[in-house]
Tab-separated table of C-alpha atoms in Angstrom:
chain	number	residue	atom	x	y	z
A	1	MET	CA	-52.447	-89.454	-92.313
A	2	LEU	CA	-50.201	-87.034	-94.384
A	3	ARG	CA	-48.828	-84.011	-92.983
A	4	ILE	CA	-50.984	-80.769	-93.188
A	5	LEU	CA	-48.773	-78.132	-95.023
A	6	THR	CA	-49.112	-74.718	-93.488
A	7	GLY	CA	-47.920	-71.362	-93.611
A	8	PHE	CA	-45.441	-70.472	-96.489
A	9	PHE	CA	-45.192	-73.883	-98.219
A	10	SER	CA	-49.184	-74.882	-98.497
A	11	LEU	CA	-49.773	-71.778	-100.375
A	12	LEU	CA	-46.815	-72.362	-102.729
A	13	LEU	CA	-46.714	-75.850	-103.439
A	14	LEU	CA	-50.295	-75.911	-104.930
A	15	SER	CA	-49.583	-72.650	-106.671
A	16	HIS	CA	-48.955	-72.193	-110.524
A	17	LEU	CA	-46.168	-70.028	-110.262
A	18	ALA	CA	-43.723	-70.711	-113.403
A	19	SER	CA	-40.019	-71.440	-112.160
A	20	PRO	CA	-37.171	-70.266	-113.913
A	21	ALA	CA	-34.513	-72.623	-115.087
A	22	LEU	CA	-31.860	-73.721	-112.806
A	23	ALA	CA	-27.992	-72.720	-113.165
A	24	ALA	CA	-25.762	-75.013	-114.578
A	25	ASP	CA	-24.542	-77.587	-112.114
A	26	LYS	CA	-20.897	-78.222	-110.817
A	27	ILE	CA	-18.909	-81.114	-112.214
A	28	CYS	CA	-16.531	-82.912	-110.278
A	29	PRO	CA	-15.046	-86.581	-109.375
A	30	GLN	CA	-17.428	-86.532	-106.532
A	31	ARG	CA	-20.775	-85.581	-108.304
A	32	GLU	CA	-21.976	-89.144	-109.207
A	33	THR	CA	-21.151	-90.492	-105.762
A	34	ILE	CA	-23.010	-87.246	-104.201
A	35	LEU	CA	-26.067	-87.922	-106.229
A	36	ALA	CA	-26.293	-91.622	-105.812
A	37	PHE	CA	-26.036	-91.310	-101.871
A	38	SER	CA	-28.746	-88.642	-102.171
A	39	ASP	CA	-31.078	-90.787	-104.021
A	40	ILE	CA	-30.499	-93.588	-101.541
A	41	VAL	CA	-31.317	-91.263	-98.835
A	42	LEU	CA	-34.636	-90.021	-100.520
A	43	ALA	CA	-35.457	-93.529	-101.508
A	44	ASP	CA	-34.694	-94.998	-98.102
A	45	TRP	CA	-36.317	-92.393	-96.156
A	46	ALA	CA	-39.436	-92.555	-97.935
A	47	THR	CA	-39.890	-96.347	-97.358
A	48	PHE	CA	-39.349	-95.835	-93.776
A	49	ALA	CA	-41.593	-92.722	-93.454
A	50	PRO	CA	-43.210	-91.725	-91.156
A	51	THR	CA	-41.249	-93.823	-88.836
A	52	ALA	CA	-37.973	-93.148	-90.316
A	53	PRO	CA	-35.870	-90.433	-88.080
A	54	TYR	CA	-36.592	-86.919	-89.216
A	55	LYS	CA	-32.995	-85.729	-89.451
A	56	TYR	CA	-32.841	-87.278	-92.941
A	57	GLY	CA	-34.065	-85.934	-96.202
A	58	ALA	CA	-33.449	-81.985	-96.380
A	59	GLU	CA	-29.950	-82.113	-97.210
A	60	ALA	CA	-29.879	-85.072	-99.870
A	61	ALA	CA	-32.852	-83.298	-101.573
A	62	TYR	CA	-30.868	-80.265	-101.541
A	63	LEU	CA	-27.770	-81.577	-102.981
A	64	LYS	CA	-30.000	-83.363	-105.614
A	65	ILE	CA	-31.093	-79.888	-106.700
A	66	ARG	CA	-27.895	-78.003	-106.711
A	67	TYR	CA	-25.794	-80.946	-108.764
A	68	THR	CA	-28.482	-81.842	-111.020
A	69	PRO	CA	-30.448	-79.457	-113.235
A	70	LEU	CA	-33.734	-81.033	-112.649
A	71	PRO	CA	-36.808	-80.041	-114.793
A	72	ASP	CA	-38.754	-77.280	-113.526
A	73	GLU	CA	-41.618	-79.244	-112.479
A	74	GLN	CA	-39.729	-82.087	-110.415
A	75	ILE	CA	-38.439	-79.535	-107.743
A	76	PRO	CA	-41.983	-78.865	-106.172
A	77	ILE	CA	-42.867	-82.400	-106.262
A	78	LEU	CA	-39.520	-83.489	-104.402
A	79	LEU	CA	-40.113	-80.698	-101.765
A	80	ALA	CA	-43.660	-81.395	-101.434
A	81	ASN	CA	-43.054	-85.334	-100.545
A	82	LEU	CA	-40.488	-84.351	-98.077
A	83	LEU	CA	-43.011	-81.708	-96.498
A	84	GLN	CA	-45.754	-84.148	-96.349
A	85	GLN	CA	-43.905	-86.716	-94.423
A	86	ASN	CA	-41.027	-84.942	-92.442
A	87	LYS	CA	-41.490	-82.902	-89.397
A	88	TYR	CA	-37.926	-81.992	-89.589
A	89	ALA	CA	-37.243	-78.155	-89.447
A	90	SER	CA	-34.798	-78.120	-92.018
A	91	VAL	CA	-37.180	-79.495	-94.767
A	92	ASP	CA	-39.387	-76.401	-94.276
A	93	ASP	CA	-36.131	-73.948	-94.420
A	94	LEU	CA	-35.082	-75.856	-97.613
A	95	ALA	CA	-38.441	-75.549	-99.403
A	96	GLY	CA	-38.647	-71.860	-98.064
A	97	ALA	CA	-35.341	-70.807	-99.404
A	98	TRP	CA	-36.029	-72.517	-102.729
A	99	TYR	CA	-39.289	-70.839	-103.201
A	100	LEU	CA	-38.123	-67.430	-102.188
A	101	HIS	CA	-34.989	-67.631	-104.469
A	102	HIS	CA	-36.579	-68.883	-107.539
A	103	PHE	CA	-39.830	-67.068	-107.464
A	104	GLY	CA	-38.970	-63.868	-105.601
A	105	TYR	CA	-41.177	-62.711	-102.676
A	106	LYS	CA	-43.037	-60.159	-105.017
A	107	ALA	CA	-44.258	-62.996	-107.208
A	108	ILE	CA	-45.298	-64.968	-104.162
A	109	GLN	CA	-46.942	-61.757	-103.056
A	110	VAL	CA	-49.090	-61.524	-105.913
A	111	SER	CA	-49.975	-65.335	-105.657
A	112	ALA	CA	-50.660	-65.268	-101.901
A	113	GLY	CA	-52.665	-62.017	-101.854
A	114	ALA	CA	-54.002	-61.145	-98.468
A	115	LYS	CA	-52.248	-64.345	-96.892
A	116	PHE	CA	-48.716	-63.079	-97.982
A	117	ASP	CA	-47.541	-62.398	-94.419
A	118	GLN	CA	-48.758	-65.923	-93.185
A	119	THR	CA	-46.264	-67.410	-95.947
A	120	PHE	CA	-43.201	-66.287	-93.707
A	121	SER	CA	-44.513	-68.065	-90.520
A	122	GLY	CA	-41.829	-70.185	-89.107
A	123	ILE	CA	-39.077	-68.823	-91.706
A	124	GLY	CA	-35.864	-70.401	-90.924
A	125	ILE	CA	-32.062	-69.311	-91.583
A	126	SER	CA	-32.195	-70.084	-95.257
A	127	GLY	CA	-35.544	-68.657	-96.079
A	128	ILE	CA	-34.153	-65.579	-94.068
A	129	ARG	CA	-31.160	-65.356	-96.381
A	130	ALA	CA	-32.804	-65.860	-99.620
A	131	LEU	CA	-35.425	-63.043	-98.607
A	132	LEU	CA	-32.767	-60.484	-97.660
A	133	LEU	CA	-30.767	-61.082	-100.763
A	134	GLN	CA	-33.717	-59.542	-102.745
A	135	GLU	CA	-34.409	-55.801	-103.460
A	136	GLY	CA	-36.490	-54.856	-100.411
A	137	GLY	CA	-36.396	-58.177	-98.893
A	138	GLU	CA	-34.937	-56.430	-95.609
A	139	GLU	CA	-38.142	-54.259	-95.287
A	140	VAL	CA	-40.309	-57.206	-95.797
A	141	LEU	CA	-38.703	-59.320	-93.226
A	142	MET	CA	-38.392	-56.835	-90.767
A	143	LYS	CA	-41.999	-55.740	-90.957
A	144	HIS	CA	-42.932	-59.302	-90.422
A	145	PHE	CA	-40.609	-59.858	-87.354
A	146	ALA	CA	-42.154	-56.731	-86.076
A	147	ALA	CA	-45.643	-57.925	-86.252
A	148	THR	CA	-44.667	-61.789	-85.208
A	149	PRO	CA	-41.880	-61.953	-83.292
A	150	PHE	CA	-39.217	-64.631	-84.275
A	151	MET	CA	-39.395	-67.927	-81.864
A	152	PRO	CA	-36.118	-68.864	-80.705
A	153	LEU	CA	-34.841	-72.112	-81.960
A	154	ASP	CA	-34.597	-73.264	-78.221
A	155	ASP	CA	-34.771	-71.904	-74.548
A	156	SER	CA	-31.066	-71.415	-74.354
A	157	GLY	CA	-30.963	-67.830	-74.753
A	158	GLN	CA	-27.730	-68.488	-76.897
A	159	ALA	CA	-26.863	-65.863	-79.319
A	160	PHE	CA	-27.308	-67.915	-82.686
A	161	ALA	CA	-30.613	-69.531	-81.196
A	162	VAL	CA	-32.582	-65.946	-81.264
A	163	GLU	CA	-33.304	-63.597	-84.046
A	164	GLY	CA	-30.374	-61.186	-84.262
A	165	GLY	CA	-27.914	-63.952	-84.231
A	166	ILE	CA	-29.402	-66.027	-86.897
A	167	VAL	CA	-30.094	-62.959	-89.116
A	168	ALA	CA	-26.520	-62.237	-88.619
A	169	ALA	CA	-25.016	-65.656	-89.306
A	170	ALA	CA	-27.498	-65.890	-92.413
A	171	ILE	CA	-25.730	-63.271	-94.182
A	172	ALA	CA	-22.227	-63.479	-92.372
A	173	ASP	CA	-20.596	-63.583	-95.917
A	174	GLN	CA	-22.330	-60.314	-97.408
A	175	PRO	CA	-20.391	-57.042	-97.579
A	176	ASP	CA	-20.776	-54.143	-95.158
A	177	GLU	CA	-23.212	-52.085	-97.306
A	178	PHE	CA	-25.548	-54.811	-97.682
A	179	LYS	CA	-25.689	-55.528	-93.804
A	180	GLU	CA	-25.803	-51.902	-93.162
A	181	ARG	CA	-29.440	-51.849	-95.206
A	182	VAL	CA	-30.516	-54.711	-92.775
A	183	VAL	CA	-29.446	-52.908	-89.739
A	184	GLN	CA	-31.475	-49.843	-90.733
A	185	ALA	CA	-34.396	-51.665	-91.796
A	186	ALA	CA	-34.262	-53.194	-88.377
A	187	GLU	CA	-33.719	-50.310	-86.477
A	188	ALA	CA	-37.089	-48.457	-88.302
A	189	HIS	CA	-39.176	-51.213	-86.915
A	190	GLY	CA	-37.586	-51.394	-83.377
A	191	LEU	CA	-35.893	-54.680	-83.851
A	192	ASN	CA	-32.755	-53.513	-82.102
A	193	ASP	CA	-31.505	-57.022	-81.264
A	194	ILE	CA	-31.304	-57.736	-85.026
A	195	ALA	CA	-29.637	-54.281	-85.644
A	196	ASN	CA	-27.201	-55.012	-82.843
A	197	SER	CA	-25.960	-58.421	-83.803
A	198	VAL	CA	-25.796	-57.441	-87.551
A	199	SER	CA	-23.983	-54.205	-87.405
A	200	ALA	CA	-21.484	-55.994	-85.146
A	201	SER	CA	-20.872	-58.407	-87.804
A	202	GLU	CA	-19.688	-55.860	-90.158
A	203	THR	CA	-16.084	-55.528	-91.351
A	204	ASP	CA	-15.989	-52.100	-90.135
A	205	PRO	CA	-15.571	-52.362	-86.244
A	206	SER	CA	-16.886	-48.891	-85.872
A	207	ALA	CA	-20.355	-49.890	-87.407
A	208	TRP	CA	-21.579	-51.037	-83.991
A	209	ASP	CA	-20.464	-47.798	-82.427
A	210	ARG	CA	-22.376	-46.011	-84.886
A	211	PHE	CA	-25.501	-48.257	-83.800
A	212	MET	CA	-24.997	-47.682	-80.138
A	213	ALA	CA	-24.635	-43.884	-80.659
A	214	ARG	CA	-27.758	-43.582	-82.454
A	215	GLY	CA	-29.524	-44.509	-79.332
A	216	SER	CA	-32.319	-46.386	-80.890
A	217	ALA	CA	-31.553	-49.319	-78.661
A	218	LYS	CA	-33.158	-48.925	-75.394
A	219	ASP	CA	-32.138	-52.413	-74.082
A	220	ASP	CA	-29.575	-53.119	-71.475
A	221	PRO	CA	-26.293	-52.122	-72.747
A	222	ASP	CA	-24.458	-55.247	-71.213
A	223	LYS	CA	-27.114	-57.359	-73.160
A	224	LEU	CA	-26.307	-55.967	-76.423
A	225	ALA	CA	-22.756	-56.045	-75.864
A	226	TYR	CA	-23.029	-59.747	-74.865
A	227	TYR	CA	-24.670	-60.651	-78.144
A	228	ALA	CA	-22.516	-58.217	-80.340
A	229	ASN	CA	-19.684	-60.396	-78.786
A	230	PHE	CA	-20.815	-63.316	-80.716
A	231	THR	CA	-21.195	-62.013	-84.235
A	232	ARG	CA	-17.957	-59.717	-83.738
A	233	ALA	CA	-16.194	-63.549	-83.182
A	234	MET	CA	-18.324	-65.045	-86.158
A	235	VAL	CA	-16.071	-62.750	-88.488
A	236	GLY	CA	-12.911	-62.764	-86.972
A	237	HIS	CA	-13.089	-59.408	-84.900
A	238	PRO	CA	-12.698	-58.693	-81.039
A	239	TRP	CA	-15.204	-58.333	-78.932
A	240	VAL	CA	-16.882	-54.816	-78.937
A	241	LYS	CA	-15.608	-54.244	-75.335
A	242	PRO	CA	-12.270	-55.539	-73.691
A	243	ALA	CA	-12.592	-58.627	-71.417
A	244	LYS	CA	-12.769	-57.845	-67.965
A	245	SER	CA	-11.378	-61.132	-66.901
A	246	LEU	CA	-8.990	-63.826	-67.765
A	247	GLN	CA	-12.075	-66.162	-67.916
A	248	GLU	CA	-13.648	-63.550	-70.606
A	249	GLU	CA	-10.436	-63.408	-72.510
A	250	ARG	CA	-10.118	-67.089	-72.731
A	251	PHE	CA	-13.721	-67.584	-74.017
A	252	GLN	CA	-12.901	-64.646	-76.668
A	253	ARG	CA	-10.191	-66.798	-78.102
A	254	ILE	CA	-12.230	-69.712	-78.134
A	255	MET	CA	-15.024	-67.911	-79.864
A	256	ALA	CA	-12.473	-66.313	-82.526
A	257	GLY	CA	-11.293	-69.941	-83.218
A	258	ALA	CA	-14.492	-71.595	-83.332
A	259	GLY	CA	-15.420	-69.042	-86.021
A	260	PHE	CA	-12.741	-70.601	-88.312
A	261	GLU	CA	-13.563	-74.424	-87.710
A	262	PRO	CA	-15.202	-76.421	-90.554
A	263	GLU	CA	-18.250	-78.453	-90.066
A	264	GLU	CA	-18.430	-79.139	-86.267
A	265	SER	CA	-16.480	-77.582	-83.323
A	266	PHE	CA	-13.787	-79.346	-81.565
A	267	LEU	CA	-13.266	-76.394	-79.260
A	268	MET	CA	-16.640	-76.333	-77.746
A	269	HIS	CA	-16.036	-80.130	-76.695
A	270	ALA	CA	-12.225	-79.000	-75.344
A	271	ARG	CA	-13.783	-76.538	-72.822
A	272	ALA	CA	-14.370	-79.743	-70.720
A	273	ILE	CA	-11.063	-80.545	-70.325
A	274	ASP	CA	-10.169	-78.335	-67.618
A	275	GLY	CA	-13.184	-76.727	-66.592
A	276	GLY	CA	-11.458	-73.117	-66.954
A	277	ASP	CA	-11.083	-72.756	-70.545
A	278	GLU	CA	-7.278	-72.542	-70.489
A	279	ILE	CA	-6.707	-75.519	-72.793
A	280	ALA	CA	-9.370	-74.547	-75.274
A	281	ALA	CA	-8.229	-71.208	-75.440
A	282	LEU	CA	-4.449	-72.326	-76.125
A	283	ILE	CA	-5.708	-74.352	-78.917
A	284	ALA	CA	-7.639	-71.944	-80.359
A	285	GLY	CA	-4.690	-69.870	-80.685
A	286	ARG	CA	-2.826	-72.558	-82.450
A	287	LEU	CA	-5.572	-73.039	-84.979
A	288	VAL	CA	-5.630	-69.809	-86.833
A	289	GLU	CA	-2.220	-70.218	-88.264
A	290	PRO	CA	-2.927	-73.473	-90.261
A	291	ILE	CA	-6.112	-72.062	-91.542
A	292	LEU	CA	-5.082	-68.468	-92.543
A	293	HIS	CA	-1.453	-68.870	-93.474
A	294	HIS	CA	-0.799	-72.602	-94.518
A	295	GLY	CA	-4.263	-73.950	-95.688
A	296	VAL	CA	-3.256	-76.792	-93.973
A	297	ILE	CA	-6.954	-76.827	-92.795
A	298	ARG	CA	-9.705	-75.763	-95.321
A	299	ARG	CA	-12.686	-73.738	-93.804
A	300	SER	CA	-14.811	-75.450	-96.490
A	301	GLY	CA	-13.424	-78.853	-96.075
A	302	THR	CA	-14.487	-81.568	-93.907
A	303	MET	CA	-13.612	-81.302	-89.993
A	304	ASP	CA	-11.035	-84.190	-90.207
A	305	ALA	CA	-7.750	-82.251	-90.405
A	306	ALA	CA	-8.999	-79.656	-87.871
A	307	TRP	CA	-10.007	-82.410	-85.308
A	308	LEU	CA	-7.084	-84.218	-85.629
A	309	PHE	CA	-4.735	-80.931	-85.351
A	310	GLU	CA	-6.649	-79.867	-82.448
A	311	TYR	CA	-6.802	-83.092	-80.693
A	312	ARG	CA	-2.891	-83.315	-80.742
A	313	ALA	CA	-2.703	-79.774	-79.708
A	314	ALA	CA	-4.878	-80.618	-76.647
A	315	VAL	CA	-2.661	-83.708	-75.915
A	316	ALA	CA	0.533	-81.724	-76.085
A	317	LEU	CA	-0.937	-79.076	-73.655
A	318	ALA	CA	-2.790	-81.461	-71.123
A	319	GLY	CA	-1.575	-84.743	-71.603
A	320	ARG	CA	-3.223	-87.765	-73.346
A	321	SER	CA	-4.586	-89.257	-70.027
A	322	ALA	CA	-6.621	-86.129	-69.266
A	323	ILE	CA	-7.909	-85.753	-72.756
A	324	GLU	CA	-9.191	-89.496	-73.185
A	325	THR	CA	-10.930	-89.055	-69.709
A	326	THR	CA	-12.857	-85.961	-70.965
A	327	PHE	CA	-13.527	-87.274	-74.452
A	328	ASP	CA	-14.678	-90.712	-73.109
A	329	ALA	CA	-17.373	-89.218	-70.928
A	330	ARG	CA	-18.393	-86.539	-73.375
A	331	PRO	CA	-21.271	-87.980	-75.946
A	332	TYR	CA	-21.118	-87.044	-79.588
A	333	ASP	CA	-24.350	-86.221	-81.420
A	334	GLY	CA	-23.079	-85.369	-84.787
A	335	ASN	CA	-23.951	-86.488	-88.336
A	336	ARG	CA	-21.155	-89.089	-88.477
A	337	TYR	CA	-20.607	-92.371	-88.410
A	338	VAL	CA	-22.519	-96.050	-87.994
A	339	ARG	CA	-23.599	-96.241	-84.397
A	340	THR	CA	-23.335	-99.799	-83.019
A	341	SER	CA	-24.026	-98.762	-79.486
A	342	ALA	CA	-26.420	-96.100	-77.581
A	343	VAL	CA	-23.110	-94.197	-76.101
A	344	PHE	CA	-21.056	-92.966	-78.932
A	345	THR	CA	-18.470	-90.419	-77.483
A	346	ILE	CA	-16.054	-87.830	-78.760
A	347	ARG	CA	-13.488	-90.295	-78.228
A	348	ASP	CA	-14.920	-92.646	-80.575
A	349	VAL	CA	-14.903	-89.906	-83.221
A	350	ILE	CA	-11.184	-89.419	-82.396
A	351	ASP	CA	-10.356	-93.117	-82.904
A	352	ARG	CA	-11.999	-93.210	-86.246
A	353	LEU	CA	-10.169	-90.080	-87.574
A	354	HIS	CA	-6.950	-91.639	-86.368
A	355	ALA	CA	-7.588	-95.154	-87.991
A	356	VAL	CA	-8.432	-93.499	-91.139
A	357	GLU	CA	-5.346	-91.407	-91.408
A	358	ALA	CA	-3.216	-94.167	-90.399
A	359	LEU	CA	-4.289	-96.718	-92.875
A	360	GLN	CA	-5.050	-94.147	-95.966
A	361	PRO	CA	-1.435	-94.520	-97.286
A	362	TYR	CA	-1.628	-98.290	-97.221
A	363	LEU	CA	-5.030	-98.092	-98.951
A	364	THR	CA	-3.899	-95.932	-101.601
A	365	GLY	CA	-0.677	-97.822	-102.330
A	366	GLU	CA	1.889	-95.121	-100.827
A	367	ALA	CA	2.641	-97.610	-98.206
A	368	ASP	CA	3.276	-101.132	-98.802
A	369	ALA	CA	2.446	-102.615	-95.496
A	370	ILE	CA	-0.118	-102.233	-92.625
A	371	PRO	CA	1.187	-99.597	-90.291
A	372	PRO	CA	1.321	-100.491	-86.548
A	373	LYS	CA	-1.556	-99.445	-84.140
A	374	PRO	CA	-1.396	-95.701	-83.633
A	375	GLU	CA	-0.387	-94.452	-80.201
A	376	ASP	CA	-3.163	-92.619	-79.974
A	377	LEU	CA	-5.931	-95.008	-80.695
A	378	SER	CA	-7.875	-96.442	-77.742
A	379	ASP	CA	-8.388	-100.102	-77.051
A	380	LYS	CA	-12.218	-99.387	-77.924
A	381	ILE	CA	-11.078	-99.534	-81.624
A	382	ASP	CA	-10.607	-103.072	-83.087
A	383	TRP	CA	-7.531	-102.584	-84.805
A	384	PRO	CA	-7.145	-106.014	-86.231
A	385	ARG	CA	-10.635	-105.786	-87.760
A	386	TRP	CA	-9.782	-102.257	-89.427
A	387	THR	CA	-6.444	-103.641	-90.779
A	388	GLU	CA	-8.185	-106.886	-92.222
A	389	MET	CA	-10.849	-104.894	-93.849
A	390	ALA	CA	-8.185	-102.493	-95.197
A	391	THR	CA	-6.397	-105.406	-96.840
A	392	LYS	CA	-9.525	-106.643	-98.554
A	393	ILE	CA	-10.062	-103.092	-99.879
A	394	ARG	CA	-6.722	-102.732	-101.071
A	395	ASP	CA	-6.894	-105.945	-102.587
A	396	GLY	CA	-10.108	-105.274	-104.381
A	397	ALA	CA	-11.772	-108.091	-102.463
A	398	VAL	CA	-14.812	-106.207	-100.661
A	399	SER	CA	-17.832	-108.404	-100.699
A	400	PRO	CA	-21.479	-107.032	-100.136
A	401	THR	CA	-21.924	-109.663	-97.416
A	402	LEU	CA	-19.492	-107.553	-95.122
A	403	ALA	CA	-22.553	-105.022	-95.030
A	404	ALA	CA	-24.435	-107.327	-92.919
A	405	ASP	CA	-22.223	-106.515	-89.732
A	406	LEU	CA	-23.008	-102.557	-88.423
A	407	GLU	CA	-19.360	-102.356	-87.304
A	408	THR	CA	-17.949	-103.939	-90.269
A	409	PHE	CA	-20.188	-101.787	-92.710
A	410	GLY	CA	-18.936	-98.595	-90.838
A	411	ILE	CA	-15.337	-99.508	-91.316
A	412	VAL	CA	-15.379	-100.570	-94.914
A	413	THR	CA	-17.426	-97.660	-95.925
A	414	GLU	CA	-14.764	-94.920	-94.165
A	415	LEU	CA	-11.941	-97.156	-95.621
A	416	LEU	CA	-13.365	-97.116	-98.974
A	417	LEU	CA	-13.991	-93.155	-99.065
A	418	ALA	CA	-10.110	-92.887	-97.507
A	419	LYS	CA	-8.943	-94.766	-100.496
A	420	GLY	CA	-11.037	-92.762	-103.061
A	421	ASP	CA	-12.403	-95.686	-104.757
A	422	GLN	CA	-15.658	-94.043	-105.885
A	423	GLU	CA	-17.027	-96.740	-107.891
A	424	ALA	CA	-16.271	-99.239	-105.109
A	425	LEU	CA	-17.875	-97.034	-102.392
A	426	ARG	CA	-21.138	-96.482	-104.349
A	427	ALA	CA	-21.468	-100.200	-105.338
A	428	PHE	CA	-20.930	-101.270	-101.561
A	429	VAL	CA	-23.359	-98.723	-100.275
A	430	GLN	CA	-25.820	-99.261	-102.935
A	431	GLN	CA	-25.816	-102.995	-102.287
A	432	ALA	CA	-26.069	-102.731	-98.504
A	433	PRO	CA	-29.381	-103.664	-96.547
A	434	SER	CA	-31.885	-101.076	-96.449
A	435	GLY	CA	-32.038	-99.501	-93.091
A	436	GLU	CA	-30.982	-96.716	-90.931
A	437	ALA	CA	-27.133	-97.759	-91.129
A	438	ARG	CA	-27.235	-97.720	-94.819
A	439	LEU	CA	-29.402	-94.173	-94.617
A	440	SER	CA	-27.101	-92.480	-92.118
A	441	VAL	CA	-23.767	-93.521	-94.190
A	442	ALA	CA	-25.498	-92.189	-97.427
A	443	ASN	CA	-26.235	-89.097	-95.533
A	444	ASP	CA	-23.074	-88.257	-94.220
A	445	PHE	CA	-20.951	-89.231	-97.153
A	446	ALA	CA	-23.203	-87.105	-99.582
A	447	MET	CA	-22.289	-84.105	-97.362
A	448	ARG	CA	-18.770	-84.965	-96.935
A	449	LEU	CA	-18.127	-85.380	-100.543
A	450	ASP	CA	-19.967	-82.060	-101.159
A	451	ARG	CA	-16.980	-80.324	-99.368
A	452	ALA	CA	-14.638	-81.876	-101.824
A	453	CYS	CA	-16.503	-80.465	-104.754
A	454	ALA	CA	-18.635	-77.279	-104.837
A	455	ALA	CA	-19.061	-77.066	-100.994
A	456	TYR	CA	-22.484	-76.120	-101.312
A	457	LEU	CA	-23.169	-76.942	-97.632
A	458	TYR	CA	-20.222	-74.613	-96.281
A	459	HIS	CA	-20.959	-71.618	-94.802
A	460	PRO	CA	-18.650	-69.078	-93.230
A	461	GLY	CA	-18.442	-69.536	-89.213
A	462	GLU	CA	-20.590	-72.690	-89.673
A	463	ALA	CA	-19.244	-74.716	-86.474
A	464	PHE	CA	-19.647	-71.900	-84.246
A	465	THR	CA	-22.954	-70.377	-85.486
A	466	LEU	CA	-25.099	-73.132	-86.947
A	467	ASN	CA	-24.565	-75.951	-84.358
A	468	GLY	CA	-24.982	-78.739	-86.972
A	469	ARG	CA	-27.761	-77.211	-88.708
A	470	PRO	CA	-27.609	-76.761	-92.041
A	471	ILE	CA	-28.131	-73.516	-94.357
A	472	PHE	CA	-29.244	-73.925	-97.875
A	473	LYS	CA	-27.928	-71.260	-100.214
A	474	PHE	CA	-29.046	-71.245	-103.970
A	475	ASP	CA	-27.462	-67.687	-104.579
A	476	THR	CA	-23.604	-69.322	-104.301
A	477	PRO	CA	-22.137	-70.390	-107.674
């Protein structure tokens, strides 16, 4: 039985609102491959639904919408198909953001009538952003949250799983004047958690002090300061109050560093190295320089350069043995890599990053010979197989039959991407057997390649605030 559409989307997908034309798409060398992989995800996912993993579909649909000027009538159909068969919350969030951005809440209000407020049930971070960016949107959203409290993403109590942190993260890139309107609307409706977090995220550090001085917040000051510290770190500011201990000072430095990391946070894993945050805090201090001053690590790029830089800093500070022991025991639950076993760790991620980095000059013809095995590579990596595949790729001898083995499929796709041979990469993945391995690679690579093009999926502070969740923005050029 098809999923029953509820709330916001059931009303809109059946409506007769006219959609305005989309803006022109970004053209870049990666665009064709991004669209090809997005199509694979959507086609393969539809074949497996409803047994397919729910984590697929939203990002692929978003990239297809952003990179292709689809006819007006096709986008609602695309979103409806995803909503009917996918329970992944990001699909709801994508649909909500698109409808709010393209129709506007006023048109939706006219269409929904008395059921207008129901359309915001379960609104996600992307929908929150789309609504707030419209004139008067802050009043509509705060009125809704005052009547229907936001449900936390989980029961962790973490700053970016509750309404204040989510609203602040959604508009992290907006100017202070805009944020101040949100603060005032939140205060007017008694939503002090939102006013607290958003005021702390303003560029002007005194904005939070003014919020506290107004006295509208009756909550525990320590609780307000705790959450404010997170949104301060998100925009690169010191905590609202000085750290009271060495442990707090270290955590403040880690938070500030994590706010600059692209895609996924290495620092949150590095906290496990010594149990006291000393190593992670020192790595964070070293991270800011190559990002802000030298551009070695792009905030809107992939995590590869950042993770390798941070790993090497960790080894220099704590020694390779301590790092390998920690990361061998720490699971990785991100979006990357073909999984060939139930246990996939941070060490496995680091190994793949090192292998690709070492072989890339050979793949691109900058080096004539296969490099020796990198000293940082663990024995878990089958180096002879990686070098064998690298030779095949360099020689243009990649056969579709190599996709039959999961590990080889993962190696070949990583190396084709590293070589930059978009045509060969597309052909190899398109000819691979349909299954979750192909689905995961197409999904992963479409998102990685986006960061080499328009970077639509990038959001400031993403590794720190989103924890792997996407935010779908239709207001960015």
